Amino acid sequence: MKRILKAISILLLAFLVGCSGTKEETKVYTKQQKGVTMELTFYYKGDKVVKQTSKNTIVYADLGLTKEQVKKQLDPVAKKYQGIEGLEDKLDYQETQVVENLTIDYTKAKLSQLKGIPGITIEAEDGQDVSMKKSEEILKQDGFTEKK
């Protein structure tokens, strides 16, 4: 009887561990270049990216542009981000800078819709997962550093 209970306990434990899945983790990458500070946060389980947020801060003076000039350039691009499921983009024009907050929920978004949007690079097709490992390789090649 003890052996049976022990075997059942082990099976239940294995089942519970298997059902719990991989816990969600995050990694943050940053890059600064001529007036633009970028901070990308990846939310992932195993090698599968489930969500990505991006906070981009653009200082007008560092680009040699005015608030109006930056707005004139960014607003048409931001319109392309609207109405796409799983994608949210907000621009906050402040006195000396603009802060963009972009969120991509990969559990809702169609990758084929995201691929044609300026500023978004995706190395996967519809039905495939976005790889954290591949994303890290691309970021490092582009000069991003991991924030620990």
C-alpha atoms as a printed R data frame, in Angstrom:
    type eleno elety resid chain resno      x      y       z
1   ATOM     1    CA   MET     A     1  0.000  0.000   0.000
2   ATOM     2    CA   LYS     A     2  2.836  2.405   0.865
3   ATOM     3    CA   ARG     A     3  4.464  1.715  -2.508
4   ATOM     4    CA   ILE     A     4  1.244  2.513  -4.344
5   ATOM     5    CA   LEU     A     5  0.786  5.772  -2.413
6   ATOM     6    CA   LYS     A     6  4.411  6.689  -3.075
7   ATOM     7    CA   ALA     A     7  4.017  5.941  -6.796
8   ATOM     8    CA   ILE     A     8  0.801  7.985  -6.972
9   ATOM     9    CA   SER     A     9  2.493 10.852  -5.107
10  ATOM    10    CA   ILE     A    10  5.391 10.838  -7.572
11  ATOM    11    CA   LEU     A    11  2.987 10.797 -10.543
12  ATOM    12    CA   LEU     A    12  0.946 13.663  -9.084
13  ATOM    13    CA   LEU     A    13  4.091 15.673  -8.425
14  ATOM    14    CA   ALA     A    14  5.330 15.062 -11.977
15  ATOM    15    CA   PHE     A    15  1.897 16.070 -13.320
16  ATOM    16    CA   LEU     A    16  1.805 19.271 -11.279
17  ATOM    17    CA   VAL     A    17  5.335 20.224 -12.303
18  ATOM    18    CA   GLY     A    18  4.471 19.521 -15.939
19  ATOM    19    CA   CYS     A    19  1.303 21.605 -15.744
20  ATOM    20    CA   SER     A    20  2.968 24.556 -14.110
21  ATOM    21    CA   GLY     A    21  4.897 25.194 -17.331
22  ATOM    22    CA   THR     A    22  7.832 27.497 -17.619
23  ATOM    23    CA   LYS     A    23  7.561 30.649 -15.562
24  ATOM    24    CA   GLU     A    24  7.605 33.987 -17.321
25  ATOM    25    CA   GLU     A    25 10.900 35.845 -17.172
26  ATOM    26    CA   THR     A    26 12.020 39.276 -18.358
27  ATOM    27    CA   LYS     A    27 15.124 40.742 -19.929
28  ATOM    28    CA   VAL     A    28 15.801 44.421 -20.559
29  ATOM    29    CA   TYR     A    29 18.061 45.798 -23.282
30  ATOM    30    CA   THR     A    30 19.133 49.412 -23.746
31  ATOM    31    CA   LYS     A    31 20.814 51.494 -26.396
32  ATOM    32    CA   GLN     A    32 21.582 55.175 -26.671
33  ATOM    33    CA   GLN     A    33 22.429 56.944 -29.890
34  ATOM    34    CA   LYS     A    34 22.338 60.602 -30.925
35  ATOM    35    CA   GLY     A    35 19.367 61.928 -29.004
36  ATOM    36    CA   VAL     A    36 17.477 58.642 -28.711
37  ATOM    37    CA   THR     A    37 17.401 56.353 -25.679
38  ATOM    38    CA   MET     A    38 15.797 52.947 -26.249
39  ATOM    39    CA   GLU     A    39 14.783 50.460 -23.575
40  ATOM    40    CA   LEU     A    40 13.312 47.147 -24.712
41  ATOM    41    CA   THR     A    41 11.767 44.704 -22.248
42  ATOM    42    CA   PHE     A    42 11.099 41.135 -23.319
43  ATOM    43    CA   TYR     A    43  8.664 38.887 -21.449
44  ATOM    44    CA   TYR     A    44  9.341 35.255 -22.301
45  ATOM    45    CA   LYS     A    45  8.760 31.637 -21.306
46  ATOM    46    CA   GLY     A    46 11.580 29.297 -22.262
47  ATOM    47    CA   ASP     A    47 12.662 30.586 -25.675
48  ATOM    48    CA   LYS     A    48  9.205 31.958 -26.580
49  ATOM    49    CA   VAL     A    49  8.723 35.742 -26.380
50  ATOM    50    CA   VAL     A    50  5.126 36.426 -25.304
51  ATOM    51    CA   LYS     A    51  5.298 40.222 -25.012
52  ATOM    52    CA   GLN     A    52  7.688 43.050 -25.741
53  ATOM    53    CA   THR     A    53  7.599 46.637 -24.537
54  ATOM    54    CA   SER     A    54  9.690 49.486 -25.804
55  ATOM    55    CA   LYS     A    55 10.246 52.893 -24.250
56  ATOM    56    CA   ASN     A    56 11.952 55.294 -26.621
57  ATOM    57    CA   THR     A    57 12.908 58.787 -25.503
58  ATOM    58    CA   ILE     A    58 13.853 61.302 -28.184
59  ATOM    59    CA   VAL     A    59 15.375 64.652 -27.163
60  ATOM    60    CA   TYR     A    60 14.524 67.296 -29.783
61  ATOM    61    CA   ALA     A    61 17.639 69.451 -29.277
62  ATOM    62    CA   ASP     A    62 19.980 66.455 -29.611
63  ATOM    63    CA   LEU     A    63 18.566 65.880 -33.088
64  ATOM    64    CA   GLY     A    64 18.708 69.578 -33.951
65  ATOM    65    CA   LEU     A    65 14.930 69.600 -34.452
66  ATOM    66    CA   THR     A    66 11.956 71.327 -32.879
67  ATOM    67    CA   LYS     A    67  9.015 69.611 -31.241
68  ATOM    68    CA   GLU     A    68  6.868 70.418 -34.289
69  ATOM    69    CA   GLN     A    69  9.426 68.963 -36.715
70  ATOM    70    CA   VAL     A    70  9.664 65.728 -34.741
71  ATOM    71    CA   LYS     A    71  5.880 65.519 -34.478
72  ATOM    72    CA   LYS     A    72  5.561 66.001 -38.238
73  ATOM    73    CA   GLN     A    73  7.924 63.049 -38.806
74  ATOM    74    CA   LEU     A    74  6.597 60.675 -36.129
75  ATOM    75    CA   ASP     A    75  2.820 61.105 -36.414
76  ATOM    76    CA   PRO     A    76  2.519 59.523 -39.906
77  ATOM    77    CA   VAL     A    77  4.595 56.532 -38.750
78  ATOM    78    CA   ALA     A    78  2.542 56.193 -35.548
79  ATOM    79    CA   LYS     A    79 -0.665 56.019 -37.620
80  ATOM    80    CA   LYS     A    80  0.628 52.808 -39.221
81  ATOM    81    CA   TYR     A    81  0.753 51.264 -35.733
82  ATOM    82    CA   GLN     A    82 -2.951 51.903 -35.063
83  ATOM    83    CA   GLY     A    83 -5.672 49.287 -35.490
84  ATOM    84    CA   ILE     A    84 -3.347 46.279 -35.385
85  ATOM    85    CA   GLU     A    85 -4.374 43.622 -32.894
86  ATOM    86    CA   GLY     A    86 -1.761 43.005 -30.214
87  ATOM    87    CA   LEU     A    87  0.045 46.290 -30.921
88  ATOM    88    CA   GLU     A    88 -0.276 49.448 -28.842
89  ATOM    89    CA   ASP     A    89  1.695 52.634 -29.430
90  ATOM    90    CA   LYS     A    90  1.510 55.913 -27.514
91  ATOM    91    CA   LEU     A    91  3.460 59.107 -28.129
92  ATOM    92    CA   ASP     A    92  3.787 61.664 -25.337
93  ATOM    93    CA   TYR     A    93  5.114 64.948 -26.727
94  ATOM    94    CA   GLN     A    94  6.712 66.847 -23.868
95  ATOM    95    CA   GLU     A    95  8.461 70.221 -23.844
96  ATOM    96    CA   THR     A    96 12.004 68.976 -24.587
97  ATOM    97    CA   GLN     A    97 11.422 65.369 -25.665
98  ATOM    98    CA   VAL     A    98  8.925 62.830 -26.913
99  ATOM    99    CA   VAL     A    99  8.445 59.511 -25.127
100 ATOM   100    CA   GLU     A   100  7.099 56.582 -27.123
101 ATOM   101    CA   ASN     A   101  5.686 53.540 -25.345
102 ATOM   102    CA   LEU     A   102  5.141 50.564 -27.610
103 ATOM   103    CA   THR     A   103  3.743 47.183 -26.568
104 ATOM   104    CA   ILE     A   104  3.523 44.060 -28.709
105 ATOM   105    CA   ASP     A   105  1.514 41.151 -27.309
106 ATOM   106    CA   TYR     A   106  2.719 38.208 -29.388
107 ATOM   107    CA   THR     A   107 -0.119 36.013 -28.086
108 ATOM   108    CA   LYS     A   108 -2.581 38.273 -29.958
109 ATOM   109    CA   ALA     A   109 -0.612 39.809 -32.828
110 ATOM   110    CA   LYS     A   110 -0.282 38.387 -36.338
111 ATOM   111    CA   LEU     A   111  3.393 38.507 -37.216
112 ATOM   112    CA   SER     A   112  2.660 39.086 -40.906
113 ATOM   113    CA   GLN     A   113  0.871 42.350 -40.006
114 ATOM   114    CA   LEU     A   114  3.788 43.523 -37.870
115 ATOM   115    CA   LYS     A   115  6.474 42.856 -40.488
116 ATOM   116    CA   GLY     A   116  5.494 45.721 -42.788
117 ATOM   117    CA   ILE     A   117  5.604 48.352 -40.057
118 ATOM   118    CA   PRO     A   118  8.620 50.693 -39.920
119 ATOM   119    CA   GLY     A   119 10.801 50.068 -36.871
120 ATOM   120    CA   ILE     A   120  9.610 46.516 -36.214
121 ATOM   121    CA   THR     A   121 11.908 43.610 -37.073
122 ATOM   122    CA   ILE     A   122 10.605 40.073 -36.655
123 ATOM   123    CA   GLU     A   123 12.414 36.873 -37.631
124 ATOM   124    CA   ALA     A   124  9.353 34.575 -37.492
125 ATOM   125    CA   GLU     A   125  6.236 33.840 -39.544
126 ATOM   126    CA   ASP     A   126  2.568 33.525 -38.546
127 ATOM   127    CA   GLY     A   127  2.131 30.453 -36.369
128 ATOM   128    CA   GLN     A   128  5.763 30.497 -35.249
129 ATOM   129    CA   ASP     A   129  7.077 31.732 -31.925
130 ATOM   130    CA   VAL     A   130  9.354 34.742 -31.611
131 ATOM   131    CA   SER     A   131 12.622 33.337 -30.262
132 ATOM   132    CA   MET     A   132 14.240 35.035 -27.271
133 ATOM   133    CA   LYS     A   133 17.624 33.640 -28.246
134 ATOM   134    CA   LYS     A   134 17.352 34.983 -31.800
135 ATOM   135    CA   SER     A   135 16.058 38.333 -30.512
136 ATOM   136    CA   GLU     A   136 19.087 38.627 -28.217
137 ATOM   137    CA   GLU     A   137 21.460 37.913 -31.101
138 ATOM   138    CA   ILE     A   138 19.862 40.631 -33.229
139 ATOM   139    CA   LEU     A   139 19.902 43.141 -30.362
140 ATOM   140    CA   LYS     A   140 23.570 42.516 -29.599
141 ATOM   141    CA   GLN     A   141 24.458 42.902 -33.290
142 ATOM   142    CA   ASP     A   142 22.596 46.232 -33.252
143 ATOM   143    CA   GLY     A   143 24.597 47.490 -30.250
144 ATOM   144    CA   PHE     A   144 22.070 46.926 -27.454
145 ATOM   145    CA   THR     A   145 23.340 45.921 -24.020
146 ATOM   146    CA   GLU     A   146 21.506 43.868 -21.430
147 ATOM   147    CA   LYS     A   147 20.485 45.807 -18.337
148 ATOM   148    CA   LYS     A   148 20.991 43.674 -15.240
